[in-house]
């Protein structure tokens, strides 16, 4: 499903969703750090996907031409966000008592 030659394309798509995801998630950081992680993995990512669906729909043709489906792009972003949140959650427990 994820070939090494296409891994760069997956990360390019992830980087394109990251700015919107962080913007939405940073709104929730004022409540607590825990809500930031939840928002980063769910609400922010969903907002980024909705933005891509409405305003950048033609970008999917590029990925489709390289045999990368939209579902695999979404799955890759979700798994990457979970991994990033897990790392930051572990680090936040070690830094903050």
C-alpha positions as MATLAB code, in Angstrom:
seq = 'XXXXXXXXXXXXXXXXXXXXXXXXXXXXXXXXXXXXXXXXXXXXXXXXXXXXXXXXXXXXXXXXXXXXXXXXXXXXXXXXXXXXXXXXXXXXXXXXX';
ca = [
       0.000    0.000    0.000;
       2.708    2.517    0.955;
       5.705    2.063   -1.319;
       8.935    3.781   -0.417;
       8.951    5.787   -3.631;
       5.493    7.139   -2.829;
       6.293    7.877    0.799;
       7.498   11.331   -0.184;
       4.111   12.027   -1.758;
       2.315   10.917    1.397;
       4.412   13.323    3.445;
       3.742   16.147    0.963;
       0.015   15.621    1.440;
       0.497   15.482    5.207;
       2.431   18.751    5.160;
      -0.345   20.380    3.146;
      -2.905   19.472    5.838;
      -0.650   20.342    8.760;
      -1.051   24.136    8.656;
      -4.842   24.010    8.845;
      -4.719   21.282   11.459;
      -2.348   23.249   13.691;
      -4.377   26.446   13.312;
      -7.591   24.739   14.420;
      -5.817   22.830   17.189;
      -4.027   25.870   18.597;
      -7.403   27.397   19.374;
      -7.963   24.549   21.852;
      -4.544   24.811   23.529;
      -5.822   27.639   25.726;
      -8.159   25.186   27.428;
      -5.511   22.576   28.220;
      -2.721   20.615   26.614;
      -4.852   17.471   26.567;
      -7.532   19.104   24.461;
      -4.847   20.215   22.011;
      -3.831   16.590   21.430;
      -7.436   15.482   20.998;
      -8.135   18.327   18.600;
      -4.932   17.683   16.666;
      -5.892   14.060   16.058;
      -9.593   14.610   15.359;
     -11.161   18.039   14.835;
      -8.173   19.751   13.267;
      -7.534   16.865   10.919;
     -11.198   16.728    9.952;
     -11.180   20.476    9.244;
      -8.100   20.049    7.058;
      -9.770   17.245    5.112;
     -12.920   19.312    4.600;
     -10.822   22.253    3.401;
      -8.987   19.990    0.952;
     -12.298   18.571   -0.295;
     -13.788   21.971   -1.063;
     -10.864   24.113   -2.136;
      -8.117   21.753   -3.320;
     -10.073   18.903   -4.878;
      -8.002   18.920   -8.082;
      -4.882   17.992   -6.090;
      -6.257   14.486   -5.715;
      -5.792   13.839   -9.434;
      -2.037   14.127   -8.960;
      -2.073   11.470   -6.255;
      -4.524    9.327   -8.188;
      -2.189    9.325  -11.190;
       0.551    7.875   -8.978;
      -1.870    5.151   -7.756;
      -2.455    6.678   -4.339;
      -6.072    6.688   -3.254;
      -7.727    9.412   -1.228;
      -8.522    6.947    1.550;
      -4.882    5.929    1.890;
      -3.894    9.612    2.102;
      -6.415   10.185    4.872;
      -5.329    7.041    6.686;
      -1.673    8.035    6.464;
      -2.434   11.481    7.910;
      -4.477   10.005   10.734;
      -1.826    7.433   11.671;
       0.933   10.042   11.465;
      -1.046   12.378   13.718;
      -1.603    9.603   16.238;
       2.096    8.834   16.236;
       3.055   12.496   16.670;
       0.507   12.937   19.471;
       1.765    9.836   21.230;
       5.350   11.087   21.143;
       4.402   14.551   22.395;
       2.137   13.107   25.073;
       4.982   10.938   26.373;
       7.350   13.903   26.325;
       4.839   16.140   28.096;
       4.454   13.609   30.917;
       8.223   13.466   31.362;
       8.653   17.254   31.309;
       5.554   18.319   33.226;
       4.989   16.677   36.618;
];
